[in-house]
PDB file of C-alpha atoms in Angstrom:
ATOM      1  CA  MET A   1     -20.783 -65.690 -29.594  1.00 41.00           C
ATOM      2  CA  VAL A   2     -19.405 -63.214 -32.070  1.00 39.00           C
ATOM      3  CA  PHE A   3     -22.479 -61.039 -31.637  1.00 40.00           C
ATOM      4  CA  ARG A   4     -22.227 -61.036 -27.853  1.00 42.00           C
ATOM      5  CA  SER A   5     -18.505 -60.283 -28.092  1.00 43.00           C
ATOM      6  CA  SER A   6     -19.219 -57.331 -30.404  1.00 44.00           C
ATOM      7  CA  LYS A   7     -21.794 -56.018 -27.954  1.00 44.00           C
ATOM      8  CA  GLY A   8     -19.240 -56.277 -25.160  1.00 45.00           C
ATOM      9  CA  MET A   9     -16.654 -54.410 -27.181  1.00 41.00           C
ATOM     10  CA  LEU A  10     -19.203 -51.715 -28.043  1.00 39.00           C
ATOM     11  CA  ALA A  11     -20.129 -51.284 -24.389  1.00 41.00           C
ATOM     12  CA  CYS A  12     -16.470 -50.911 -23.448  1.00 40.00           C
ATOM     13  CA  ALA A  13     -15.932 -48.362 -26.205  1.00 39.00           C
ATOM     14  CA  LEU A  14     -18.933 -46.316 -25.084  1.00 36.00           C
ATOM     15  CA  ALA A  15     -17.712 -46.405 -21.499  1.00 39.00           C
ATOM     16  CA  LEU A  16     -14.340 -45.077 -22.575  1.00 39.00           C
ATOM     17  CA  LEU A  17     -15.906 -42.351 -24.691  1.00 39.00           C
ATOM     18  CA  SER A  18     -17.996 -41.103 -21.770  1.00 36.00           C
ATOM     19  CA  SER A  19     -15.123 -41.009 -19.270  1.00 34.00           C
ATOM     20  CA  PRO A  20     -12.840 -38.096 -18.384  1.00 37.00           C
ATOM     21  CA  VAL A  21      -9.925 -40.183 -19.677  1.00 36.00           C
ATOM     22  CA  TRP A  22     -11.299 -39.873 -23.169  1.00 35.00           C
ATOM     23  CA  ALA A  23     -11.825 -36.141 -22.769  1.00 38.00           C
ATOM     24  CA  LEU A  24      -8.282 -35.703 -21.520  1.00 43.00           C
ATOM     25  CA  GLY A  25      -6.922 -37.826 -24.343  1.00 44.00           C
ATOM     26  CA  LYS A  26      -8.801 -35.779 -26.900  1.00 61.00           C
ATOM     27  CA  CYS A  27      -7.155 -32.560 -25.776  1.00 81.00           C
ATOM     28  CA  GLU A  28      -3.863 -33.053 -24.011  1.00 85.00           C
ATOM     29  CA  ARG A  29      -2.512 -29.696 -25.213  1.00 91.00           C
ATOM     30  CA  LEU A  30      -4.173 -26.283 -25.254  1.00 96.00           C
ATOM     31  CA  VAL A  31      -2.975 -23.248 -27.159  1.00 97.00           C
ATOM     32  CA  ALA A  32      -4.042 -19.872 -25.793  1.00 98.00           C
ATOM     33  CA  THR A  33      -3.473 -16.204 -26.516  1.00 97.00           C
ATOM     34  CA  GLY A  34      -4.515 -12.815 -25.195  1.00 96.00           C
ATOM     35  CA  SER A  35      -3.700  -9.133 -25.219  1.00 92.00           C
ATOM     36  CA  PRO A  36       0.029  -8.452 -25.662  1.00 93.00           C
ATOM     37  CA  ASP A  37      -0.143  -5.084 -23.882  1.00 87.00           C
ATOM     38  CA  ALA A  38      -2.307  -5.501 -20.771  1.00 88.00           C
ATOM     39  CA  PRO A  39       0.047  -5.815 -17.774  1.00 87.00           C
ATOM     40  CA  PRO A  40      -0.091  -7.204 -15.142  1.00 90.00           C
ATOM     41  CA  TYR A  41      -2.656  -9.570 -16.704  1.00 93.00           C
ATOM     42  CA  SER A  42      -0.907 -10.384 -19.988  1.00 94.00           C
ATOM     43  CA  TRP A  43       1.895  -8.912 -22.054  1.00 94.00           C
ATOM     44  CA  GLN A  44       4.525  -9.947 -24.569  1.00 95.00           C
ATOM     45  CA  ASP A  45       7.531 -11.631 -23.011  1.00 96.00           C
ATOM     46  CA  PRO A  46      10.580  -9.432 -23.762  1.00 94.00           C
ATOM     47  CA  GLN A  47      12.835 -12.479 -23.392  1.00 94.00           C
ATOM     48  CA  ASP A  48      10.674 -14.684 -25.646  1.00 96.00           C
ATOM     49  CA  PRO A  49       8.560 -12.464 -27.956  1.00 96.00           C
ATOM     50  CA  LYS A  50       6.613 -15.411 -29.409  1.00 97.00           C
ATOM     51  CA  HIS A  51       4.904 -15.951 -26.048  1.00 98.00           C
ATOM     52  CA  LEU A  52       2.886 -14.028 -23.477  1.00 98.00           C
ATOM     53  CA  ILE A  53       3.472 -13.761 -19.751  1.00 97.00           C
ATOM     54  CA  GLY A  54       1.447 -12.256 -16.909  1.00 96.00           C
ATOM     55  CA  ALA A  55      -1.003 -13.051 -14.130  1.00 95.00           C
ATOM     56  CA  ASN A  56      -3.657 -14.562 -16.397  1.00 96.00           C
ATOM     57  CA  VAL A  57      -1.034 -16.713 -18.096  1.00 97.00           C
ATOM     58  CA  ASP A  58       0.223 -17.983 -14.735  1.00 97.00           C
ATOM     59  CA  LEU A  59      -3.300 -18.755 -13.516  1.00 95.00           C
ATOM     60  CA  LEU A  60      -4.162 -20.600 -16.729  1.00 96.00           C
ATOM     61  CA  ARG A  61      -0.985 -22.669 -16.403  1.00 96.00           C
ATOM     62  CA  GLN A  62      -1.896 -23.516 -12.814  1.00 94.00           C
ATOM     63  CA  VAL A  63      -5.388 -24.628 -13.836  1.00 95.00           C
ATOM     64  CA  ALA A  64      -4.041 -26.638 -16.778  1.00 95.00           C
ATOM     65  CA  ASP A  65      -1.447 -28.352 -14.575  1.00 95.00           C
ATOM     66  CA  GLU A  66      -4.150 -29.397 -12.116  1.00 94.00           C
ATOM     67  CA  LEU A  67      -6.145 -30.880 -15.006  1.00 93.00           C
ATOM     68  CA  GLY A  68      -3.134 -32.681 -16.438  1.00 93.00           C
ATOM     69  CA  LEU A  69      -3.111 -30.529 -19.581  1.00 94.00           C
ATOM     70  CA  LYS A  70      -0.207 -28.844 -21.328  1.00 95.00           C
ATOM     71  CA  VAL A  71      -0.746 -25.231 -22.330  1.00 96.00           C
ATOM     72  CA  GLU A  72       1.203 -22.841 -24.546  1.00 97.00           C
ATOM     73  CA  VAL A  73       0.345 -19.130 -24.523  1.00 98.00           C
ATOM     74  CA  LEU A  74       1.347 -17.527 -27.808  1.00 97.00           C
ATOM     75  CA  HIS A  75       1.660 -13.920 -28.870  1.00 97.00           C
ATOM     76  CA  ALA A  76      -0.787 -13.722 -31.788  1.00 96.00           C
ATOM     77  CA  GLY A  77      -0.642 -10.003 -32.496  1.00 95.00           C
ATOM     78  CA  LYS A  78      -2.745  -7.142 -31.188  1.00 92.00           C
ATOM     79  CA  ARG A  79      -6.000  -7.748 -29.329  1.00 90.00           C
ATOM     80  CA  GLU A  80      -8.190  -7.946 -32.443  1.00 92.00           C
ATOM     81  CA  GLN A  81      -5.731 -10.250 -34.204  1.00 96.00           C
ATOM     82  CA  ALA A  82      -5.674 -12.534 -31.154  1.00 95.00           C
ATOM     83  CA  LEU A  83      -9.471 -12.618 -31.146  1.00 94.00           C
ATOM     84  CA  ASP A  84      -9.528 -13.541 -34.836  1.00 96.00           C
ATOM     85  CA  GLU A  85      -7.087 -16.410 -34.260  1.00 97.00           C
ATOM     86  CA  VAL A  86      -9.313 -17.829 -31.527  1.00 97.00           C
ATOM     87  CA  ARG A  87     -12.544 -17.357 -33.479  1.00 96.00           C
ATOM     88  CA  SER A  88     -11.022 -19.296 -36.377  1.00 96.00           C
ATOM     89  CA  GLY A  89     -10.054 -22.196 -34.100  1.00 95.00           C
ATOM     90  CA  ARG A  90      -6.361 -21.910 -34.956  1.00 95.00           C
ATOM     91  CA  ILE A  91      -5.948 -21.073 -31.258  1.00 97.00           C
ATOM     92  CA  ASP A  92      -8.141 -22.751 -28.640  1.00 97.00           C
ATOM     93  CA  LEU A  93      -8.447 -20.197 -25.837  1.00 97.00           C
ATOM     94  CA  LEU A  94      -8.587 -16.465 -25.257  1.00 97.00           C
ATOM     95  CA  LEU A  95      -7.475 -15.719 -21.718  1.00 94.00           C
ATOM     96  CA  ASP A  96      -8.468 -12.118 -21.024  1.00 90.00           C
ATOM     97  CA  THR A  97     -11.603 -11.198 -22.928  1.00 90.00           C
ATOM     98  CA  PRO A  98     -14.504  -9.097 -21.650  1.00 89.00           C
ATOM     99  CA  LEU A  99     -17.951 -10.646 -22.000  1.00 89.00           C
ATOM    100  CA  GLN A 100     -19.325  -9.444 -25.343  1.00 86.00           C
ATOM    101  CA  VAL A 101     -22.740 -10.514 -26.594  1.00 88.00           C
ATOM    102  CA  THR A 102     -21.574 -10.182 -30.206  1.00 90.00           C
ATOM    103  CA  GLN A 103     -18.946 -12.891 -29.644  1.00 92.00           C
ATOM    104  CA  LEU A 104     -21.323 -15.541 -28.275  1.00 94.00           C
ATOM    105  CA  THR A 105     -21.706 -17.019 -31.764  1.00 96.00           C
ATOM    106  CA  ALA A 106     -17.974 -17.770 -31.857  1.00 96.00           C
ATOM    107  CA  LEU A 107     -16.862 -18.213 -28.236  1.00 97.00           C
ATOM    108  CA  ASP A 108     -17.953 -20.104 -25.128  1.00 97.00           C
ATOM    109  CA  TYR A 109     -17.210 -17.941 -22.081  1.00 97.00           C
ATOM    110  CA  VAL A 110     -16.169 -19.891 -18.991  1.00 97.00           C
ATOM    111  CA  HIS A 111     -17.688 -18.629 -15.735  1.00 95.00           C
ATOM    112  CA  PRO A 112     -16.685 -17.227 -13.328  1.00 94.00           C
ATOM    113  CA  ALA A 113     -14.292 -14.631 -14.738  1.00 94.00           C
ATOM    114  CA  LEU A 114     -10.583 -15.373 -14.456  1.00 93.00           C
ATOM    115  CA  GLN A 115     -10.106 -11.884 -12.984  1.00 91.00           C
ATOM    116  CA  LEU A 116     -12.198  -8.830 -12.097  1.00 91.00           C
ATOM    117  CA  ASN A 117     -10.345  -5.723 -13.263  1.00 92.00           C
ATOM    118  CA  GLU A 118     -11.267  -3.012 -10.777  1.00 94.00           C
ATOM    119  CA  TYR A 119     -11.154   0.475 -12.323  1.00 97.00           C
ATOM    120  CA  LEU A 120     -10.299   3.189  -9.799  1.00 97.00           C
ATOM    121  CA  VAL A 121     -10.125   6.965  -9.896  1.00 97.00           C
ATOM    122  CA  TRP A 122      -6.453   7.982  -9.838  1.00 98.00           C
ATOM    123  CA  THR A 123      -5.579  11.583  -8.936  1.00 97.00           C
ATOM    124  CA  ARG A 124      -2.547  13.579  -7.915  1.00 97.00           C
ATOM    125  CA  HIS A 125      -1.876  13.123  -4.222  1.00 93.00           C
ATOM    126  CA  ASP A 126      -2.526  16.801  -3.437  1.00 90.00           C
ATOM    127  CA  ALA A 127      -5.596  17.143  -5.707  1.00 91.00           C
ATOM    128  CA  ILE A 128      -8.741  18.723  -4.308  1.00 89.00           C
ATOM    129  CA  LEU A 129     -11.360  16.460  -5.857  1.00 90.00           C
ATOM    130  CA  GLU A 130     -14.646  15.534  -4.202  1.00 89.00           C
ATOM    131  CA  PHE A 131     -15.434  11.943  -5.049  1.00 90.00           C
ATOM    132  CA  ASN A 132     -18.147   9.853  -3.437  1.00 90.00           C
ATOM    133  CA  GLY A 133     -19.338   8.124  -6.597  1.00 92.00           C
ATOM    134  CA  PRO A 134     -19.047   8.201 -10.410  1.00 94.00           C
ATOM    135  CA  ALA A 135     -21.556  11.054 -10.779  1.00 94.00           C
ATOM    136  CA  ASP A 136     -19.185  13.384  -8.887  1.00 95.00           C
ATOM    137  CA  LEU A 137     -16.658  13.063 -11.711  1.00 96.00           C
ATOM    138  CA  ALA A 138     -18.857  14.970 -14.170  1.00 96.00           C
ATOM    139  CA  GLN A 139     -17.474  18.338 -13.009  1.00 96.00           C
ATOM    140  CA  TYR A 140     -13.836  17.350 -13.616  1.00 97.00           C
ATOM    141  CA  ARG A 141     -11.592  16.611 -16.594  1.00 97.00           C
ATOM    142  CA  GLY A 142     -10.625  12.974 -16.784  1.00 97.00           C
ATOM    143  CA  GLY A 143      -8.346  10.735 -18.802  1.00 98.00           C
ATOM    144  CA  LEU A 144      -8.731   7.201 -20.117  1.00 97.00           C
ATOM    145  CA  SER A 145      -6.380   4.941 -22.058  1.00 96.00           C
ATOM    146  CA  ASP A 146      -7.591   3.793 -25.463  1.00 92.00           C
ATOM    147  CA  LYS A 147      -6.708   0.282 -24.316  1.00 88.00           C
ATOM    148  CA  ALA A 148      -9.144   0.356 -21.372  1.00 92.00           C
ATOM    149  CA  ARG A 149     -11.978  -2.182 -21.454  1.00 90.00           C
ATOM    150  CA  LEU A 150     -14.986  -1.081 -19.445  1.00 93.00           C
ATOM    151  CA  THR A 151     -18.349  -2.765 -18.995  1.00 93.00           C
ATOM    152  CA  PRO A 152     -20.960  -1.648 -21.566  1.00 91.00           C
ATOM    153  CA  ALA A 153     -23.060  -0.017 -18.823  1.00 94.00           C
ATOM    154  CA  PHE A 154     -20.226   2.096 -17.444  1.00 96.00           C
ATOM    155  CA  GLU A 155     -18.931   2.935 -20.910  1.00 94.00           C
ATOM    156  CA  ALA A 156     -22.378   4.299 -21.826  1.00 96.00           C
ATOM    157  CA  PHE A 157     -22.452   6.321 -18.586  1.00 97.00           C
ATOM    158  CA  ALA A 158     -18.972   7.696 -19.245  1.00 97.00           C
ATOM    159  CA  LYS A 159     -19.817   8.789 -22.782  1.00 96.00           C
ATOM    160  CA  ALA A 160     -23.000  10.517 -21.622  1.00 97.00           C
ATOM    161  CA  GLN A 161     -21.824  12.079 -18.355  1.00 97.00           C
ATOM    162  CA  LEU A 162     -18.037  12.367 -18.155  1.00 97.00           C
ATOM    163  CA  LYS A 163     -15.420  14.512 -19.871  1.00 97.00           C
ATOM    164  CA  LEU A 164     -12.730  11.954 -20.686  1.00 97.00           C
ATOM    165  CA  ALA A 165      -9.696  12.825 -22.776  1.00 96.00           C
ATOM    166  CA  PRO A 166      -8.391   9.793 -24.677  1.00 95.00           C
ATOM    167  CA  ALA A 167      -4.773   8.699 -24.346  1.00 96.00           C
ATOM    168  CA  GLN A 168      -2.899   6.229 -26.530  1.00 94.00           C
ATOM    169  CA  ASN A 169      -1.990   4.163 -23.482  1.00 92.00           C
ATOM    170  CA  LEU A 170      -1.845   4.295 -19.705  1.00 93.00           C
ATOM    171  CA  THR A 171       1.658   5.767 -19.744  1.00 93.00           C
ATOM    172  CA  GLN A 172       0.408   8.799 -21.642  1.00 96.00           C
ATOM    173  CA  ALA A 173      -2.721   9.080 -19.463  1.00 97.00           C
ATOM    174  CA  PHE A 174      -0.679   9.142 -16.240  1.00 97.00           C
ATOM    175  CA  GLN A 175       1.803  11.616 -17.713  1.00 96.00           C
ATOM    176  CA  LYS A 176      -1.096  13.979 -18.472  1.00 97.00           C
ATOM    177  CA  LEU A 177      -2.291  13.545 -14.889  1.00 97.00           C
ATOM    178  CA  VAL A 178       1.116  14.352 -13.392  1.00 96.00           C
ATOM    179  CA  LEU A 179       1.389  17.448 -15.634  1.00 95.00           C
ATOM    180  CA  GLY A 180      -2.046  18.666 -14.527  1.00 95.00           C
ATOM    181  CA  GLN A 181      -3.621  18.351 -17.964  1.00 96.00           C
ATOM    182  CA  VAL A 182      -6.412  16.221 -16.469  1.00 97.00           C
ATOM    183  CA  ASP A 183      -7.829  16.016 -12.932  1.00 97.00           C
ATOM    184  CA  TYR A 184      -8.078  12.239 -12.769  1.00 97.00           C
ATOM    185  CA  VAL A 185      -7.496   9.054 -14.746  1.00 98.00           C
ATOM    186  CA  LEU A 186      -9.649   5.936 -14.753  1.00 98.00           C
ATOM    187  CA  ALA A 187      -7.295   2.955 -14.545  1.00 97.00           C
ATOM    188  CA  GLY A 188      -7.187  -0.556 -13.174  1.00 94.00           C
ATOM    189  CA  ARG A 189      -6.067  -1.095  -9.600  1.00 93.00           C
ATOM    190  CA  TYR A 190      -3.058  -3.227 -10.488  1.00 89.00           C
ATOM    191  CA  SER A 191      -2.205  -1.764 -13.884  1.00 88.00           C
ATOM    192  CA  GLY A 192      -2.332   1.704 -12.305  1.00 92.00           C
ATOM    193  CA  MET A 193      -0.117   0.587  -9.437  1.00 88.00           C
ATOM    194  CA  ALA A 194       2.421  -0.963 -11.790  1.00 83.00           C
ATOM    195  CA  MET A 195       2.425   2.070 -14.085  1.00 87.00           C
ATOM    196  CA  ALA A 196       2.857   4.563 -11.232  1.00 90.00           C
ATOM    197  CA  GLN A 197       5.777   2.537  -9.894  1.00 84.00           C
ATOM    198  CA  SER A 198       7.440   2.139 -13.288  1.00 80.00           C
ATOM    199  CA  LEU A 199       7.161   5.900 -13.983  1.00 87.00           C
ATOM    200  CA  GLY A 200       8.513   6.740 -10.536  1.00 88.00           C
ATOM    201  CA  VAL A 201       5.391   8.703  -9.544  1.00 92.00           C
ATOM    202  CA  SER A 202       3.980   6.449  -6.816  1.00 90.00           C
ATOM    203  CA  ASP A 203       4.385   9.257  -4.266  1.00 91.00           C
ATOM    204  CA  ASP A 204       2.578  11.724  -6.541  1.00 94.00           C
ATOM    205  CA  LEU A 205      -0.528   9.688  -7.427  1.00 96.00           C
ATOM    206  CA  ILE A 206      -3.213   8.010  -5.347  1.00 95.00           C
ATOM    207  CA  ALA A 207      -6.229   5.810  -6.071  1.00 95.00           C
ATOM    208  CA  ARG A 208      -9.436   7.232  -4.592  1.00 92.00           C
ATOM    209  CA  GLY A 209     -12.456   5.478  -3.121  1.00 83.00           C
ATOM    210  CA  LEU A 210     -14.218   2.349  -4.300  1.00 90.00           C
ATOM    211  CA  PRO A 211     -14.018   0.907  -7.838  1.00 95.00           C
ATOM    212  CA  VAL A 212     -16.201   2.689 -10.382  1.00 96.00           C
ATOM    213  CA  ASP A 213     -16.291  -0.364 -12.665  1.00 97.00           C
ATOM    214  CA  ARG A 214     -15.365  -4.051 -12.376  1.00 95.00           C
ATOM    215  CA  PRO A 215     -15.258  -5.654 -15.841  1.00 95.00           C
ATOM    216  CA  GLY A 216     -14.523  -9.362 -15.879  1.00 94.00           C
ATOM    217  CA  LEU A 217     -11.641 -10.866 -17.814  1.00 94.00           C
ATOM    218  CA  TYR A 218     -12.843 -14.271 -19.007  1.00 95.00           C
ATOM    219  CA  LEU A 219     -11.414 -17.425 -20.445  1.00 96.00           C
ATOM    220  CA  ALA A 220     -13.203 -18.109 -23.711  1.00 97.00           C
ATOM    221  CA  VAL A 221     -13.058 -21.313 -25.762  1.00 97.00           C
ATOM    222  CA  SER A 222     -13.424 -21.152 -29.536  1.00 97.00           C
ATOM    223  CA  HIS A 223     -16.432 -22.928 -31.046  1.00 97.00           C
ATOM    224  CA  ASN A 224     -14.013 -24.131 -33.728  1.00 97.00           C
ATOM    225  CA  SER A 225     -11.475 -25.583 -31.301  1.00 96.00           C
ATOM    226  CA  ALA A 226     -11.084 -29.360 -31.326  1.00 94.00           C
ATOM    227  CA  CYS A 227     -10.638 -29.074 -27.534  1.00 95.00           C
ATOM    228  CA  ASN A 228     -14.056 -27.509 -26.950  1.00 96.00           C
ATOM    229  CA  ASP A 229     -16.176 -30.088 -25.135  1.00 94.00           C
ATOM    230  CA  SER A 230     -18.375 -30.162 -22.051  1.00 94.00           C
ATOM    231  CA  TRP A 231     -15.720 -31.911 -19.950  1.00 94.00           C
ATOM    232  CA  LEU A 232     -13.125 -29.200 -20.557  1.00 95.00           C
ATOM    233  CA  ARG A 233     -15.555 -26.318 -20.002  1.00 95.00           C
ATOM    234  CA  GLY A 234     -16.877 -27.904 -16.829  1.00 96.00           C
ATOM    235  CA  GLN A 235     -13.410 -28.577 -15.398  1.00 95.00           C
ATOM    236  CA  LEU A 236     -12.228 -25.056 -16.221  1.00 96.00           C
ATOM    237  CA  ALA A 237     -15.301 -23.584 -14.511  1.00 96.00           C
ATOM    238  CA  LYS A 238     -14.673 -25.723 -11.428  1.00 96.00           C
ATOM    239  CA  LYS A 239     -11.040 -24.649 -11.165  1.00 94.00           C
ATOM    240  CA  LEU A 240     -11.855 -20.967 -11.746  1.00 94.00           C
ATOM    241  CA  THR A 241     -14.401 -21.125  -8.922  1.00 93.00           C
ATOM    242  CA  GLU A 242     -11.704 -22.490  -6.594  1.00 91.00           C
ATOM    243  CA  LEU A 243      -9.040 -19.865  -7.427  1.00 87.00           C
ATOM    244  CA  PRO A 244     -10.371 -16.904  -5.362  1.00 83.00           C
ATOM    245  CA  ILE A 245     -11.016 -19.181  -2.371  1.00 84.00           C
ATOM    246  CA  SER A 246      -7.405 -20.361  -2.398  1.00 82.00           C
ATOM    247  CA  GLY A 247      -6.029 -16.811  -2.555  1.00 82.00           C
ATOM    248  CA  ALA A 248      -3.990 -17.717  -5.634  1.00 83.00           C
ATOM    249  CA  SER A 249      -5.350 -14.883  -7.792  1.00 87.00           C
ATOM    250  CA  GLU A 250      -4.194 -12.115  -5.446  1.00 87.00           C
ATOM    251  CA  ALA A 251      -0.721 -13.588  -4.956  1.00 90.00           C
ATOM    252  CA  VAL A 252      -0.223 -14.089  -8.698  1.00 93.00           C
ATOM    253  CA  LEU A 253      -1.341 -10.522  -9.440  1.00 91.00           C
ATOM    254  CA  GLN A 254       1.069  -9.013  -6.929  1.00 89.00           C
ATOM    255  CA  ARG A 255       3.927 -11.120  -8.268  1.00 93.00           C
ATOM    256  CA  ASN A 256       3.280  -9.963 -11.829  1.00 93.00           C
ATOM    257  CA  VAL A 257       2.983  -6.298 -10.819  1.00 89.00           C
ATOM    258  CA  GLU A 258       6.521  -6.596  -9.462  1.00 89.00           C
ATOM    259  CA  ARG A 259       7.631  -8.564 -12.522  1.00 92.00           C
ATOM    260  CA  TRP A 260       6.407  -5.904 -14.941  1.00 88.00           C
ATOM    261  CA  LYS A 261       7.798  -3.102 -12.796  1.00 83.00           C
ATOM    262  CA  ALA A 262      11.237  -4.743 -12.856  1.00 88.00           C
ATOM    263  CA  GLN A 263      11.096  -5.169 -16.635  1.00 88.00           C
ATOM    264  CA  MET A 264      10.085  -1.529 -17.147  1.00 81.00           C
ATOM    265  CA  GLN A 265      12.884  -0.297 -14.917  1.00 79.00           C
ATOM    266  CA  ALA A 266      15.387  -2.513 -16.734  1.00 82.00           C
ATOM    267  CA  SER A 267      14.277  -1.256 -20.157  1.00 78.00           C
ATOM    268  CA  GLN A 268      14.385   2.376 -19.044  1.00 70.00           C
ATOM    269  CA  GLY A 269      17.875   1.893 -17.619  1.00 64.00           C
ATOM    270  CA  ALA A 270      19.221   0.162 -20.729  1.00 49.00           C
ATOM    271  CA  PRO A 271      21.614   2.203 -22.919  1.00 43.00           C
ATOM    272  CA  LYS A 272      20.057   3.637 -26.075  1.00 39.00           C
ATOM    273  CA  GLN A 273      21.126   1.902 -29.271  1.00 38.00           C
TER     274      GLN A 273
END
């Protein structure tokens, strides 16, 4: 009788271990991080500097809520510092990383991408610039923020074919464009929109044509995270597949463009200390 009872208990235990309840119990709280300077996708919260805010943060919270998980999105330093924290397992998730083959030994990328960051050609509104495809840009002077993250294929093309002047950030790149120091700037659709609005140059700049590059921004789970299991990865993938269908991604992006614009205008209007 004791033996049969033990077998029954073992069967019950195995059943619990293989159920989603066990997976949820194993990881009821996720800690994530990302780039602190990549609006509208993620940036440091000026009201709470220990945390990040942005479109990717909002989408991750939505996904976590639907899975019954709690999530905290911390500011862990600059992009490379954030990556190191996730690789070590001290933080579970990276929420805005491009797909990099070199990181596959440390991270599990969840497909599909959380966002596709469409890079457009931004010019002055009155610029005479013939643009039907990336090859047409070779005859012009361009600008690119040092913080830009392009796909490896387009980055190789740009280095070989284009004349791109580096800028410390998108603010500097757009300022060079307005001053006529470059003919165009390669910038994300939404980050470019937010920057043009915050600088008060929306009437002076325009995005031209189709995207020249569409790098994905992925959720990545650390190999060293205690939360990294097949249930979590599978559920995240399922929810990420549903997001574009629901229209949530677009609405969240637009909301965070306006959010960042308002913060920039408030900081520019604040009295100097």
